[in-house]
Short mmCIF file of C-alpha atoms in Angstrom, two decimals:
data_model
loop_
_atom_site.label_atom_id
_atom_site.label_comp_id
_atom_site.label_asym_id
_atom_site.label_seq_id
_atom_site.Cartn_x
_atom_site.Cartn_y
_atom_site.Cartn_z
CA UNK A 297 13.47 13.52 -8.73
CA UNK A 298 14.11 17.39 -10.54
CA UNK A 299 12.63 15.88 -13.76
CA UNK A 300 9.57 14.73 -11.82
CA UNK A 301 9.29 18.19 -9.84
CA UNK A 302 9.62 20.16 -13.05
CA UNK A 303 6.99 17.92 -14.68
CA UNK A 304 4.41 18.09 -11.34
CA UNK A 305 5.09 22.08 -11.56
CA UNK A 306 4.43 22.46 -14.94
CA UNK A 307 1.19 20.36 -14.63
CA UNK A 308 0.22 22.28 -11.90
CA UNK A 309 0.49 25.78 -13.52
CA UNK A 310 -1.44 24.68 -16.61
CA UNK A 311 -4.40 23.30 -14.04
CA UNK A 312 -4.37 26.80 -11.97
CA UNK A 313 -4.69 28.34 -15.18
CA UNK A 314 -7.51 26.53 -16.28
CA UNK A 315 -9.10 26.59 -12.93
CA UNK A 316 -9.04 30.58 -13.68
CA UNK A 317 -10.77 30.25 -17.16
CA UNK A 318 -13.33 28.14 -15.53
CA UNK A 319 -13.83 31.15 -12.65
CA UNK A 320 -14.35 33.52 -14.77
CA UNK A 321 -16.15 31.95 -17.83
CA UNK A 322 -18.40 29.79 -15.85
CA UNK A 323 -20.11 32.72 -14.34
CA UNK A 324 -20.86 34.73 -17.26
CA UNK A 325 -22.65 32.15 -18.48
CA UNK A 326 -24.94 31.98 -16.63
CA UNK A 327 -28.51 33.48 -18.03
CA UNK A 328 -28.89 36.08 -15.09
CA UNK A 329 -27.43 39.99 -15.47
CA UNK A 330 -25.93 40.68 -12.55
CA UNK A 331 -26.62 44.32 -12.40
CA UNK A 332 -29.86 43.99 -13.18
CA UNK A 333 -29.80 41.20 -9.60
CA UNK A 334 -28.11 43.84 -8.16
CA UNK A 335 -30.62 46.32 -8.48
CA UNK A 336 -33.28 43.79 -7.74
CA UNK A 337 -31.62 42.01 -4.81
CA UNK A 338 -31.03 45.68 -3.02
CA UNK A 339 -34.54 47.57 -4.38
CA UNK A 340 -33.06 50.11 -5.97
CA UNK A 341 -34.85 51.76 -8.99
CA UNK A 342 -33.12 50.16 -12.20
CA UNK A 343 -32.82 53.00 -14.71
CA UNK A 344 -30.65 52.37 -17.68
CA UNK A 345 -28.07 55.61 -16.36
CA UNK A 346 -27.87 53.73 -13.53
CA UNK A 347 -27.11 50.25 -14.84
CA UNK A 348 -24.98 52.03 -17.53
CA UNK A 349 -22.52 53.30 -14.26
CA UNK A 350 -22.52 49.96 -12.69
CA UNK A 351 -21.65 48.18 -15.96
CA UNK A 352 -18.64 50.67 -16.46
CA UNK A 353 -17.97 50.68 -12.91
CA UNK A 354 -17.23 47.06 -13.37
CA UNK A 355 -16.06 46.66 -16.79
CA UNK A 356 -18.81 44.80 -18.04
CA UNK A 357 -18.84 47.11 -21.17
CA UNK A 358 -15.20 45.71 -22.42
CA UNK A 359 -14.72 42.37 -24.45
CA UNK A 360 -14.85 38.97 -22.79
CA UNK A 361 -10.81 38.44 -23.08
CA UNK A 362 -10.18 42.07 -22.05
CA UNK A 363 -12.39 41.74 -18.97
CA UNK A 364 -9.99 38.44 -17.75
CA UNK A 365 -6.56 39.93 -18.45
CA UNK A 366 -8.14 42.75 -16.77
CA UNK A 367 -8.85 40.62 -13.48
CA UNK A 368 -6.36 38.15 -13.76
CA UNK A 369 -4.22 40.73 -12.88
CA UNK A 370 -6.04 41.87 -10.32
CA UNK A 371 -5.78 38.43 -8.75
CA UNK A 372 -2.31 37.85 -8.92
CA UNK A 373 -1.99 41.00 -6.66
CA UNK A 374 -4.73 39.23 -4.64
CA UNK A 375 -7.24 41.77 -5.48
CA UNK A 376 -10.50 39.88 -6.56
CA UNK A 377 -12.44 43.20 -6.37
CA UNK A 378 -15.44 44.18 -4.33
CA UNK A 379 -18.96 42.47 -3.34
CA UNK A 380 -21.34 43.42 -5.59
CA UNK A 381 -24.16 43.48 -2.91
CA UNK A 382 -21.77 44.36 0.52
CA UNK A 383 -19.20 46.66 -1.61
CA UNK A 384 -16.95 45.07 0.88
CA UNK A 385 -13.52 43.90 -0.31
CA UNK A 386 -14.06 40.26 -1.62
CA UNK A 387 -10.28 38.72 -0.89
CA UNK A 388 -10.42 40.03 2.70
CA UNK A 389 -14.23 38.49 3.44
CA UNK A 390 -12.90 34.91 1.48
CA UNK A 391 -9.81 34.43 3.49
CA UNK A 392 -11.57 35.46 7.18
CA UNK A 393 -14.10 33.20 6.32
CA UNK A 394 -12.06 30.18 4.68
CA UNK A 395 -9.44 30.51 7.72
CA UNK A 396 -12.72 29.11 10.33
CA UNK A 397 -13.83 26.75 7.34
CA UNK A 398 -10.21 25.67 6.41
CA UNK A 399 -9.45 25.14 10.61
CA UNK A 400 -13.13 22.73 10.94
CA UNK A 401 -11.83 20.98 7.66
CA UNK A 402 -8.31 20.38 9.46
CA UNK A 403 -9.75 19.38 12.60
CA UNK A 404 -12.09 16.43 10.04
CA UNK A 405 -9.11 15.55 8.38
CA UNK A 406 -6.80 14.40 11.58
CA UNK A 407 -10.37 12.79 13.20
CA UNK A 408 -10.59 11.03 9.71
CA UNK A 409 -6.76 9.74 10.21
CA UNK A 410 -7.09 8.73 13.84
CA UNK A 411 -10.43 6.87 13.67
CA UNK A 412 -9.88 5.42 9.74
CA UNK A 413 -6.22 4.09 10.84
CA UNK A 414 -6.78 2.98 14.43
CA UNK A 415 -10.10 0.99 13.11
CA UNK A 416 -8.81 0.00 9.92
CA UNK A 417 -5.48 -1.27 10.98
CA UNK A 418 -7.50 -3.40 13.69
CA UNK A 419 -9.94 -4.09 11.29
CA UNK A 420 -7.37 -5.96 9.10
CA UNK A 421 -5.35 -7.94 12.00
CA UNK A 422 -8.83 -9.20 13.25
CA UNK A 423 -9.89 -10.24 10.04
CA UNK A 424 -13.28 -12.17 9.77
CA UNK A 425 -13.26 -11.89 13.61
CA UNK A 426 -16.43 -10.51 15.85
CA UNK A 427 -15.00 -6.87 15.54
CA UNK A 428 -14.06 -6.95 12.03
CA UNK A 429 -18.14 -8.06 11.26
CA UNK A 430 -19.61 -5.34 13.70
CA UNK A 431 -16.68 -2.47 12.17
CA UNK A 432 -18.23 -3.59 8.66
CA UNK A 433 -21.89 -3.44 9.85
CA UNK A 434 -21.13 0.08 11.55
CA UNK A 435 -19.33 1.61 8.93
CA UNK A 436 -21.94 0.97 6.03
CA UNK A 437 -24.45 2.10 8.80
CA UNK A 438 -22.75 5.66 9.06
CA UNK A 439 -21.99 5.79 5.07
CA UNK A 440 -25.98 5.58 4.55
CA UNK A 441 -26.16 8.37 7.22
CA UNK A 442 -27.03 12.29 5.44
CA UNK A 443 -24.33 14.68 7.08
CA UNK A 444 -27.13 17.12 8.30
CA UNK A 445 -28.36 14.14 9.97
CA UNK A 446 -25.08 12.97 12.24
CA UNK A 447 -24.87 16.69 12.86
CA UNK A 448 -28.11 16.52 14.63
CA UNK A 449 -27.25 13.52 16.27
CA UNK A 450 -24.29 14.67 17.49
CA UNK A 451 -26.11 17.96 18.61
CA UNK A 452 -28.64 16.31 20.62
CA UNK A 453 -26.37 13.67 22.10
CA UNK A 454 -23.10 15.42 23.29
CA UNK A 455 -24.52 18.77 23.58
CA UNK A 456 -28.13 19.17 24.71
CA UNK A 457 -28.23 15.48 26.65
CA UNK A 458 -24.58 15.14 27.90
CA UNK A 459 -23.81 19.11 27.77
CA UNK A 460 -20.07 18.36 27.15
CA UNK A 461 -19.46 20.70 23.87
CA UNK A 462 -21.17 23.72 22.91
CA UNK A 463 -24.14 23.54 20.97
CA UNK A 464 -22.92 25.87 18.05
CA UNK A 465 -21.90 29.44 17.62
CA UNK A 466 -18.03 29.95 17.11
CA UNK A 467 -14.88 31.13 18.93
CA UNK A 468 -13.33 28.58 21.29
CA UNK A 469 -11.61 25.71 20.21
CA UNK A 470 -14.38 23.71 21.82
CA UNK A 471 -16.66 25.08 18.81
CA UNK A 472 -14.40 23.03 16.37
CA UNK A 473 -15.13 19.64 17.28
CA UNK A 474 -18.66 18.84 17.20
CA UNK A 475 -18.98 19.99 13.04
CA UNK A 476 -15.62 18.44 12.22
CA UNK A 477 -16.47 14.92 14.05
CA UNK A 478 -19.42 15.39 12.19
CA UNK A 479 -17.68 16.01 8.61
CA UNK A 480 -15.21 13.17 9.59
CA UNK A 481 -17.44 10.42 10.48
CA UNK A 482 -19.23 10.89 6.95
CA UNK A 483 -15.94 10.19 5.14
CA UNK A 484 -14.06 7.79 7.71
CA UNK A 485 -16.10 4.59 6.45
CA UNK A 486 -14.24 5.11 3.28
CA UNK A 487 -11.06 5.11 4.41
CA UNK A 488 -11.37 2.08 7.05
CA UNK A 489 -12.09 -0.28 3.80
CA UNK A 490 -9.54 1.72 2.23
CA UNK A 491 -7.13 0.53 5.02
CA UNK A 492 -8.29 -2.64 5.75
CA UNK A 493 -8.08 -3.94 2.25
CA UNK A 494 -4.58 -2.09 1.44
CA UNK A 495 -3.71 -4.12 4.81
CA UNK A 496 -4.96 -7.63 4.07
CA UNK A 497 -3.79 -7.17 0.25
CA UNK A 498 -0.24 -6.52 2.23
CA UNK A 499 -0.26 -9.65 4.66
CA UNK A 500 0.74 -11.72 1.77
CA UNK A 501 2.82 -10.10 0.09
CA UNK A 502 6.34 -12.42 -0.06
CA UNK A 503 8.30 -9.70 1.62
CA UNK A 504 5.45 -9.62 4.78
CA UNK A 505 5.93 -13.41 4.80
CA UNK A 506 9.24 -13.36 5.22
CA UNK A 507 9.49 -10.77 8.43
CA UNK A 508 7.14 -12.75 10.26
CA UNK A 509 8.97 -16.17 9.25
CA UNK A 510 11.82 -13.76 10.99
CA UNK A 511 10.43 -13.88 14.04
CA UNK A 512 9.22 -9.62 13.73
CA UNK A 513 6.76 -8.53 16.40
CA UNK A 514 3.28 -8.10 14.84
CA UNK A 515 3.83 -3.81 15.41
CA UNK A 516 7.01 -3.68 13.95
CA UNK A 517 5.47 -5.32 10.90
CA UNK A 518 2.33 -3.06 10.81
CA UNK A 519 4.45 -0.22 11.38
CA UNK A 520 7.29 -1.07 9.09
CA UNK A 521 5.97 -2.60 6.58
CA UNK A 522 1.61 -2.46 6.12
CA UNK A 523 1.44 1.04 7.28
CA UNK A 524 4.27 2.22 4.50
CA UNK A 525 2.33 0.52 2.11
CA UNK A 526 -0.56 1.62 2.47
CA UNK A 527 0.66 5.38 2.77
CA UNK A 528 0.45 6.66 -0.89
CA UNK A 529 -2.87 5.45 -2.11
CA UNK A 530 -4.19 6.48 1.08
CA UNK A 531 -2.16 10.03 0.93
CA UNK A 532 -3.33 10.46 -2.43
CA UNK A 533 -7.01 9.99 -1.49
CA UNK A 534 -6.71 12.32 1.45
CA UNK A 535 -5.39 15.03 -0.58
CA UNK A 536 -8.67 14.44 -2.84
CA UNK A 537 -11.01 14.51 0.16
CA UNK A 538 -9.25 17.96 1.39
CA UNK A 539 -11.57 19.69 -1.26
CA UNK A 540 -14.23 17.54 -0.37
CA UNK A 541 -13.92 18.41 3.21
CA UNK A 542 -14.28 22.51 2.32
CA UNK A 543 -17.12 22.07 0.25
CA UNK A 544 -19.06 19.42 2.83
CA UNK A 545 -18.26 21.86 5.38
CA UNK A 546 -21.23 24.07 4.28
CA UNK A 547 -23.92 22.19 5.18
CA UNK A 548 -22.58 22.05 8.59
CA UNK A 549 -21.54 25.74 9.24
CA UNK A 550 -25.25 26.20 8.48
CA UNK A 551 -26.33 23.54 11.05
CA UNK A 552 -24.02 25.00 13.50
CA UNK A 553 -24.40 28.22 13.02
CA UNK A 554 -20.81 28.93 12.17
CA UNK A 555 -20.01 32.12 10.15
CA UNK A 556 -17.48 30.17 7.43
CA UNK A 557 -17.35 30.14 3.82
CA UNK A 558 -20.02 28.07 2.88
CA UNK A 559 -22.49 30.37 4.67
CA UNK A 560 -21.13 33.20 2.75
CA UNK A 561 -20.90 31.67 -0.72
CA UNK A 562 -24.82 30.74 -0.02
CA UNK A 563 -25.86 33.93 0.86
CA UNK A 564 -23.43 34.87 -2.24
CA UNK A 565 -25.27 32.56 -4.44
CA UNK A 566 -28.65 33.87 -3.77
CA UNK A 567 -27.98 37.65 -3.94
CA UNK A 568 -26.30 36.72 -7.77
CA UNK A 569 -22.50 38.35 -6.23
CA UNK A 570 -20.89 36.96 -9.05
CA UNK A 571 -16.95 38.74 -7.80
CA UNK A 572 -17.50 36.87 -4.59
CA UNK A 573 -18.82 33.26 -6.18
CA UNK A 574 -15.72 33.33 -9.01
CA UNK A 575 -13.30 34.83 -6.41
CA UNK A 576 -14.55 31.31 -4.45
CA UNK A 577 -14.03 28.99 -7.24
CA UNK A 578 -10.73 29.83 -7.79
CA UNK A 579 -9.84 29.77 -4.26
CA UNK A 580 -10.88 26.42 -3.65
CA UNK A 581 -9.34 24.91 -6.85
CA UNK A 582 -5.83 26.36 -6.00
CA UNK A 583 -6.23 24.59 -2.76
CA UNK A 584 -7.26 21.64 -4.46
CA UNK A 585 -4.25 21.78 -6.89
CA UNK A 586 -1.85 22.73 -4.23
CA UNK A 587 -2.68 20.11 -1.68
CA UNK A 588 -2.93 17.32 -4.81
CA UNK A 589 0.76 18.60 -5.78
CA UNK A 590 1.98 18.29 -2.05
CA UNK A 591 0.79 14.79 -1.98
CA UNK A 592 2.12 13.89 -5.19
CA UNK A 593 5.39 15.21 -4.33
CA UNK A 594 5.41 13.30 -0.71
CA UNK A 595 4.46 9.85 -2.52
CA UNK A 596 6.79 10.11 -4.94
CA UNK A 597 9.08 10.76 -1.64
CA UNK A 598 8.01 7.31 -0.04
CA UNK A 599 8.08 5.31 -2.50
CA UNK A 600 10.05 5.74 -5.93
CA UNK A 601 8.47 3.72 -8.26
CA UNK A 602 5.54 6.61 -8.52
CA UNK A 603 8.87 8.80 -10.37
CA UNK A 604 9.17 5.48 -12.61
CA UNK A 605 5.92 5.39 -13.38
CA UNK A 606 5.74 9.34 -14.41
CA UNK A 607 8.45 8.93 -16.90
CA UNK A 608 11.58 9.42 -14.51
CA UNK A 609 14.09 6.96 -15.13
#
């Protein structure tokens, strides 16, 4: 299990530190000056003396490798500089506003595990029944569904009609449910054929056979057996979707009116702040490699044959 640690920690420092070449290198590619957006964005007049202070103000005047050190440095003392448009400090803004995104994500992800297991566990036991034909029908029904649209849905339904949840703003727990329901029903018909197929793929598997020809009740079996089975695949695919679920949630902060990160990094992306939009990319792929690494870690946990499979013997 060390030898597989070592080799998951190694692979994940190489990825972090190519997730912080592609930060800083992918924005400076792009064929807009930032100081001269600057100046445009805020209507200030652009005179050379001026741009001239901004570009030494922000090192912009030093070589391409000596400008990363530079900030690399700066980032591992979590100091990713300030807005170029706000002057505000970029690390604090990111982390207030990925704390509401990261709690609407967490709130999709356990709606995702309680509706996708519940449904798809069913799903599986009925098979070819009634309910396992109308699940099917519904779920491909919601997959064709636009998130923006569902959002609306939900809006009009539970909020203005029923008036049981707020219709958006932000600051009471109630505020969390209606955009991660939304986020979660876009992904959940994924993971219910996920599920159901792991499960079915299970039933006849010799070792299934034999605890039923044991005389196991049907839960013990679908607890101790189907559900363990179907654990890392579907741990592994969760802990792609957690990225998935921070960059979806954008589109519905702006629905909802909720003051996360993806209403930031748009307003980010339009004014050209290129310290805020690289200080986002690299927070967002250390969470991806982070929560990828946890879930490697736990499946190799659950079931050894993962360690086999990475070279452990």
């Amino acid at each position: 299990m060390l030898s597989f640690l070592f080799r998951r920690i190694g692979s994940m420092v190489l990825a972090l530190w190519g997730v912080s070449l592609l930060a800083f290198f992918l924005i400076r590619i792009i064929p807009v000056d930032p100081v001269e957006a600057y100046f445009a964005i805020n209507q200030l007049p652009a005179s050379k003396e001026a741009m001239d202070a901004i570009r030494e103000e922000q090192g912009f005047n030093k070589p391409l490798l000596s400008q990363y050190v530079n900030w690399i440095w700066h980032v591992l003392q979590l100091d990713f500089g300030k807005s170029f448009v706000t002057r505000s400090d970029v690390a604090s803004d990111l982390i207030d506003k990925f704390w509401i995104t990261l709690w609407i994500a967490a709130a999709a992800l356990f709606f995702v595990v309680c509706i996708s297991v519940s449904i798809g566990v069913l799903s599986a036991v009925k098979h070819s029944s009634l309910f396992d034909r109308l699940t099917r029908t519904t779920i491909f029904m919601i997959a064709s569904m636009p998130s923006f649209w569902l959002a609306f849905i939900l809006i009009y339904v539970v909020a203005l009609k029923w008036g049981i949840l707020p219709l958006m703003g932000w600051g009471t727990w109630q505020h969390v449910i209606l955009p991660s329901l939304t986020l979660a029903l876009g992904i959940c018909p994924y993971y219910i054929r996920l599920i159901r197929t792991s499960i079915i793929e299970q039933m006849q598997q010799p070792h299934v056979l034999y605890a039923r020809a044991r005389g196991l009740k049907e839960s013990v079996i679908i607890r101790n057996y189907l559900l363990k089975g179907t654990l890392p695949p579907l741990l592994t695919s969760l802990a792609m979707t957690c990225g998935g679920l921070i960059g979806g949630a954008a589109i519905v902060e702006i629905v909802f009116t909720i003051p996360g990160i993806g209403r930031y990094i748009l307003v980010a992306m339009e004014a050209r702040d290129y310290v805020v939009l690289q200080g986002f990319i690299l927070i967002i792929g250390v969470f991806y490699i982070v929560i990828n690494f946890a879930a490697d870690i736990v499946c190799a946990m659950i079931d050894p044959r993962i360690r086999l499979k990475g070279g452990e013997q």
